[in-house]
mmCIF file of C-alpha atoms and ligand atoms in Angstrom:
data_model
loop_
_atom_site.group_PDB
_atom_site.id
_atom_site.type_symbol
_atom_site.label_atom_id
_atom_site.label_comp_id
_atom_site.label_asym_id
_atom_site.label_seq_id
_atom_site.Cartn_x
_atom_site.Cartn_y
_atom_site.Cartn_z
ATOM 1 C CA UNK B 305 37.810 56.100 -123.903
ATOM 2 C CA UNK B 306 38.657 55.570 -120.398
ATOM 3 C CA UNK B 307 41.730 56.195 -118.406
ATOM 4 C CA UNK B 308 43.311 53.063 -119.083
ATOM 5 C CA UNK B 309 43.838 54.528 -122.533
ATOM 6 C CA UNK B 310 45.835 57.844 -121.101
ATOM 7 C CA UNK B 311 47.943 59.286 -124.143
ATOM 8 C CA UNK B 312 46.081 57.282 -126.796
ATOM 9 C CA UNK B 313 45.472 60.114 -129.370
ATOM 10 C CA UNK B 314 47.836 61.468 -131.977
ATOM 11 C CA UNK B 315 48.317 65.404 -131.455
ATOM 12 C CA UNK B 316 48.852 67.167 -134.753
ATOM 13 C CA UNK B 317 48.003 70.779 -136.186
ATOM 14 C CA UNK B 318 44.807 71.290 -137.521
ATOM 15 C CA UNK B 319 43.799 70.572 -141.011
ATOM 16 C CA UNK B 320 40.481 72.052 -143.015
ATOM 17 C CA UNK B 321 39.000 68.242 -142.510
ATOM 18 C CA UNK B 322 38.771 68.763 -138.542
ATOM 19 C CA UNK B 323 36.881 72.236 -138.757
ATOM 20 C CA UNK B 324 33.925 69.665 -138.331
ATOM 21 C CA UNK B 325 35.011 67.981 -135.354
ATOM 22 C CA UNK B 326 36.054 71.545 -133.475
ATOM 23 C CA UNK B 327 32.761 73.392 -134.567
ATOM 24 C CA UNK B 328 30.662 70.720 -133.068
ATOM 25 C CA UNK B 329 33.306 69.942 -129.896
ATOM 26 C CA UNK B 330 33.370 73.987 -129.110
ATOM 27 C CA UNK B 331 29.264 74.023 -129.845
ATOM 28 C CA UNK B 332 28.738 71.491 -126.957
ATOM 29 C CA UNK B 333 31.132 73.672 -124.679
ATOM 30 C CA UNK B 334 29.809 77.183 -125.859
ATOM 31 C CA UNK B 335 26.340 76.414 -126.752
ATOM 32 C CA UNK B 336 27.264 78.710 -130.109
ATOM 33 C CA UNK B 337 28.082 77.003 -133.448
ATOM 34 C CA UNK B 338 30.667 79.559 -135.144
ATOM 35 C CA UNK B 339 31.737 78.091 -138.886
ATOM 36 C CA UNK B 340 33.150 81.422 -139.844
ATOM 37 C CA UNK B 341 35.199 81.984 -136.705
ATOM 38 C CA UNK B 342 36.425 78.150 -137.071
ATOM 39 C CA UNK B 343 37.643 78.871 -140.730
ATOM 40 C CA UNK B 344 39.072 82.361 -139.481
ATOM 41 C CA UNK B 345 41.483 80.347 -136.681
ATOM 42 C CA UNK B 346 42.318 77.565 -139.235
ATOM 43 C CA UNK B 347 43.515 80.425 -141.719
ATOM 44 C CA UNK B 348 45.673 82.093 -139.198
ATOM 45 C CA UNK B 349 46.880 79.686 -136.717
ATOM 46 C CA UNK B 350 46.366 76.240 -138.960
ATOM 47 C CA UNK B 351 49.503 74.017 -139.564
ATOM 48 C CA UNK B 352 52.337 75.901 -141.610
ATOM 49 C CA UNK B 353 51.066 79.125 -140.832
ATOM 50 C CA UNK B 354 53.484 81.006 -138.676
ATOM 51 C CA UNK B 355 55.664 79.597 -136.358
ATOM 52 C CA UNK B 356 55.046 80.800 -133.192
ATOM 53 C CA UNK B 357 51.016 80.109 -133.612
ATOM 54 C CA UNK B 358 49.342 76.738 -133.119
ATOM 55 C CA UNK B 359 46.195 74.948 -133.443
ATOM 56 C CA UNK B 360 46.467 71.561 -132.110
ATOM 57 C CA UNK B 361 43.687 68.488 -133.141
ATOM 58 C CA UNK B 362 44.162 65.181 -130.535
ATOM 59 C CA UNK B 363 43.071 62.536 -133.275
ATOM 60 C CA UNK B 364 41.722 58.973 -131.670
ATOM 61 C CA UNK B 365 40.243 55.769 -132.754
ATOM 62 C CA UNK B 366 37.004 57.529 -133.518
ATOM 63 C CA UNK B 367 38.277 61.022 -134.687
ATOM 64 C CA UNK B 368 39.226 64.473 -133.328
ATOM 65 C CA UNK B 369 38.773 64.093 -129.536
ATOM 66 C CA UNK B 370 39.998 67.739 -128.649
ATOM 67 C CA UNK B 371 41.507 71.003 -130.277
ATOM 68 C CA UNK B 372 43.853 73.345 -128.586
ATOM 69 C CA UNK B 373 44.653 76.952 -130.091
ATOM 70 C CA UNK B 374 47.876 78.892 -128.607
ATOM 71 C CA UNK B 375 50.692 81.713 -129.755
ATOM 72 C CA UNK B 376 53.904 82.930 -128.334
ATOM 73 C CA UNK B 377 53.537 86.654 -127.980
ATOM 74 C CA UNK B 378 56.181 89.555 -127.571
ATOM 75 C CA UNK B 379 55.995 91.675 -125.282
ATOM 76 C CA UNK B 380 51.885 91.933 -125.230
ATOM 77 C CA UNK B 381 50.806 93.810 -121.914
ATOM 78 C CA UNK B 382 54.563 94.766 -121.402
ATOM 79 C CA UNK B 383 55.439 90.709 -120.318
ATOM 80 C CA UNK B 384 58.731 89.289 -122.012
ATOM 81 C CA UNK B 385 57.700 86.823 -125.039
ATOM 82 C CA UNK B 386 55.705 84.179 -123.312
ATOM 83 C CA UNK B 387 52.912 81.164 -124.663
ATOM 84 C CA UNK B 388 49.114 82.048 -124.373
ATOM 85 C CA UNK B 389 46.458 79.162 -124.377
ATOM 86 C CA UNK B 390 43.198 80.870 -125.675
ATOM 87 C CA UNK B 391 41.049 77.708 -125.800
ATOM 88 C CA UNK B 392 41.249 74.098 -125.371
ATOM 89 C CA UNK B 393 38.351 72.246 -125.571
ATOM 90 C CA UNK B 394 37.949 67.911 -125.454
ATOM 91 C CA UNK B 395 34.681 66.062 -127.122
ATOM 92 C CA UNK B 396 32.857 64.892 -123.830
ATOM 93 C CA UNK B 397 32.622 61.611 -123.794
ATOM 94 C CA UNK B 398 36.838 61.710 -124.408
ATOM 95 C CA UNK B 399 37.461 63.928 -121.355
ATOM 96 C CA UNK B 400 39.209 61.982 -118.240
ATOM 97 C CA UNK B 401 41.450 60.739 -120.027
ATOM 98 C CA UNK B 402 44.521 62.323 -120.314
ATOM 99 C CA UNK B 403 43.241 64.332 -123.756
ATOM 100 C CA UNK B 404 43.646 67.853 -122.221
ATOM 101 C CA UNK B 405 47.276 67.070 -120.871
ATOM 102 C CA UNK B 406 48.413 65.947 -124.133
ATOM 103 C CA UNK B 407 46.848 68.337 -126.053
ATOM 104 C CA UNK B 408 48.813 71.379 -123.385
ATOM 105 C CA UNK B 409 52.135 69.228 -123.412
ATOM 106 C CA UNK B 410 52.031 69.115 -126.919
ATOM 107 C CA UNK B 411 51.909 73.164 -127.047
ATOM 108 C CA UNK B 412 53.914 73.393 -123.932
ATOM 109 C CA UNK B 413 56.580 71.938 -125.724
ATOM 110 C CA UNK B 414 56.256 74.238 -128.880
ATOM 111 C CA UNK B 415 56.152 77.258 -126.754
ATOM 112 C CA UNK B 416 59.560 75.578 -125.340
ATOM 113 C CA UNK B 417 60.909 74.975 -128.539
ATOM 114 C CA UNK B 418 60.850 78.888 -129.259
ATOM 115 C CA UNK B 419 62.619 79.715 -126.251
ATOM 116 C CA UNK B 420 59.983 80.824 -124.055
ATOM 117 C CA UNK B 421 59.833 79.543 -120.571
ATOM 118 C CA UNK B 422 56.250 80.321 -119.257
ATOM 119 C CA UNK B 423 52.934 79.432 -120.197
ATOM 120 C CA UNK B 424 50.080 81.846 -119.258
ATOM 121 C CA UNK B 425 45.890 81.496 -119.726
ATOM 122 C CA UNK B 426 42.725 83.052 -118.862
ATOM 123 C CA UNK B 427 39.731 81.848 -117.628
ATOM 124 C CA UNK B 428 36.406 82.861 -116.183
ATOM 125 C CA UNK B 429 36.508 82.808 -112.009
ATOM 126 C CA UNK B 430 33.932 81.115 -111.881
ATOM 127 C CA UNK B 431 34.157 78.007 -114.509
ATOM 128 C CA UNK B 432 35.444 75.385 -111.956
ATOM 129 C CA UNK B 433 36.461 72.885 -114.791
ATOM 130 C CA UNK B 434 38.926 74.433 -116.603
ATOM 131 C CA UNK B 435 40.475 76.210 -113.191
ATOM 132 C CA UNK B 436 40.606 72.625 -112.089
ATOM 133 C CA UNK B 437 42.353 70.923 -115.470
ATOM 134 C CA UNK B 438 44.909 74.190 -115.358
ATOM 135 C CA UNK B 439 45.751 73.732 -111.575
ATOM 136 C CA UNK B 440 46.234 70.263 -112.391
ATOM 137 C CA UNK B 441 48.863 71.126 -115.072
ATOM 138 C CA UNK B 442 50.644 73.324 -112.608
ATOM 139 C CA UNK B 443 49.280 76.528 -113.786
ATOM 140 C CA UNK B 444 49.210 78.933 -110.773
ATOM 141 C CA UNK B 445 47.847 82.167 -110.035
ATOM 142 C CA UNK B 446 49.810 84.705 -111.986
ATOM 143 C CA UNK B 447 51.152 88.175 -110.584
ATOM 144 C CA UNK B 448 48.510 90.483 -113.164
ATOM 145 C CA UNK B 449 44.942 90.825 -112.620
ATOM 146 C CA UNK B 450 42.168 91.426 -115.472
ATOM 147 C CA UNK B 451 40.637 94.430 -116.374
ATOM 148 C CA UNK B 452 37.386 95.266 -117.923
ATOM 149 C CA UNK B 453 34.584 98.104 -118.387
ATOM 150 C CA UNK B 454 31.232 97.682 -120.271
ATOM 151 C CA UNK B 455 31.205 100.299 -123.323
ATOM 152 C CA UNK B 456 27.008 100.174 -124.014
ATOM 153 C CA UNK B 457 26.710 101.945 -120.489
HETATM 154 C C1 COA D 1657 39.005 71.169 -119.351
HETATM 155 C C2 COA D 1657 39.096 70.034 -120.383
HETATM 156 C C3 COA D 1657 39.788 70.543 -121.637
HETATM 157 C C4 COA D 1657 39.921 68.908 -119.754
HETATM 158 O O1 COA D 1657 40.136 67.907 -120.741
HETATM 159 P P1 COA D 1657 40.375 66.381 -120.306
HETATM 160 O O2 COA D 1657 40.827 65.635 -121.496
HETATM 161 O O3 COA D 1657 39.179 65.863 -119.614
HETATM 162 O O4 COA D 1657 41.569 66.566 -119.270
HETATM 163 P P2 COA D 1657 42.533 65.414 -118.660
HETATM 164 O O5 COA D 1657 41.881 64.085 -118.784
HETATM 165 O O6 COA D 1657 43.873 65.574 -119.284
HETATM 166 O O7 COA D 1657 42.550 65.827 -117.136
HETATM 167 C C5 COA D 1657 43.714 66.276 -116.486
HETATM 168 C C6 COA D 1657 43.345 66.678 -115.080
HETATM 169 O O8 COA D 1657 42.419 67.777 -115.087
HETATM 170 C C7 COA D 1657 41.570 67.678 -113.937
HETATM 171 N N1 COA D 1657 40.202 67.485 -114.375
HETATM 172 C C8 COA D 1657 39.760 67.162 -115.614
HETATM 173 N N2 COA D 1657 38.413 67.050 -115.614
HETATM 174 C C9 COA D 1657 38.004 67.295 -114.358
HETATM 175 C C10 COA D 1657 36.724 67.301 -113.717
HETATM 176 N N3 COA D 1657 35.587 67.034 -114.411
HETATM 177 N N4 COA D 1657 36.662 67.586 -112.399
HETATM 178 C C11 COA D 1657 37.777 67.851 -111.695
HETATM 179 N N5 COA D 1657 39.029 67.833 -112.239
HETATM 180 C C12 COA D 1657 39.126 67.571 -113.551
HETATM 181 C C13 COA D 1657 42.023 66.446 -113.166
HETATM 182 O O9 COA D 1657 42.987 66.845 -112.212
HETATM 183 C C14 COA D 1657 42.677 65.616 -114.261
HETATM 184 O O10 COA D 1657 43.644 64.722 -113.771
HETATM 185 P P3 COA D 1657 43.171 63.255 -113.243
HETATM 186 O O11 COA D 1657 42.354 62.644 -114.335
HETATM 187 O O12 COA D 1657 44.470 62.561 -113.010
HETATM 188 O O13 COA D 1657 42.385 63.506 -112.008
HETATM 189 C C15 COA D 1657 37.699 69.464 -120.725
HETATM 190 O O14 COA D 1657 37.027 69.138 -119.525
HETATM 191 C C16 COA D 1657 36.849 70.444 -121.487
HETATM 192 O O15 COA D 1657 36.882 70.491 -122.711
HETATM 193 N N6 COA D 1657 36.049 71.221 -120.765
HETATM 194 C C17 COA D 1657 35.218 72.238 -121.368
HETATM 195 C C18 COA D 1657 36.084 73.277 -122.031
HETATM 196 C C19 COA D 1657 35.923 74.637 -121.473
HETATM 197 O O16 COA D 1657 35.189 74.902 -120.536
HETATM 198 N N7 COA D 1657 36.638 75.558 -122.087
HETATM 199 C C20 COA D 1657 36.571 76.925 -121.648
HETATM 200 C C21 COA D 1657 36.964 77.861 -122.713
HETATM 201 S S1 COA D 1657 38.689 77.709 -123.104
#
């Protein structure tokens, strides 16, 4: 896929058929192959679950190119409802191509059509990539920081 073929993928929620496709696509990313976490999401967030949760596939002329998981939440860390992307993730040799975008406008636009008008996301400082596909999305940074504290200490 190259960038000539921008917006050539179907996005649709996840079905029990892709939990394949994501395992190995999140594997290459992570370096961890989860099967029971995969099957967890797909129960909770998979199509016709609950409204306000999603877990997106982009399907292309060879398969699932991408997966996207997201959820409007109320009032989590005192912040009016809002949309959270927890992961989005696109098969290699499929990225640079317009995958991510329609895999975040796709979710961008569920988020929207639940009333929420903001978009929010995490991501390690120091993974250039993803900062980089989120900037380019106009995802800025946002006026909370992150907290954290290591228990085994
Ligand atoms: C981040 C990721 C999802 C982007 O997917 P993608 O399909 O390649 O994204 P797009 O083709 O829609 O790219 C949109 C924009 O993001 C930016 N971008 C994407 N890849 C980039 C790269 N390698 N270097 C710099 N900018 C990049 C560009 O601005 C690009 O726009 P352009 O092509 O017009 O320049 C994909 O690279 C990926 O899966 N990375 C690993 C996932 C990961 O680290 N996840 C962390 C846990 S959530």
């Amino acid at each position: 896929m190259g960038r000539g073929d921008r917006g050539a993928v179907r996005v649709r929620g996840a079905q029990p058929g892709d939990l394949a496709a994501v395992i190995e696509i999140d594997a290459g990313t992570t370096g961890l192959r989860k099967p029971d976490y995969w099957g967890e999401i797909l129960q909770r967030y998979g199509s016709g679950r609950r409204k306000q949760r999603f877990f997106l596939v982009a399907e292309g002329s060879s398969g699932v190119e991408g997966f996207a998981i997201g959820e409007v939440r109320d009032w989590e860390f005192g912040m009016p409802p809002c949309g959270w992307v927890f992961a989005i993730g696109v098969r290699p040799e499929a990225r640079v191509a317009g995958v991510g975008t329609r895999l975040l406008e796709s979710m961008c636009a569920g988020f929207r059509r639940l009333g929420v008008t903001k978009v929010r996301t995490i991501l390690a400082r120091d993974n250039a990539l993803i900062l980089s596909f989120f900037r380019s999305q106009g995802m800025m940074a946002a006026p909370f920081i992150a907290l954290e504290k290591d228990l085994q200490a």
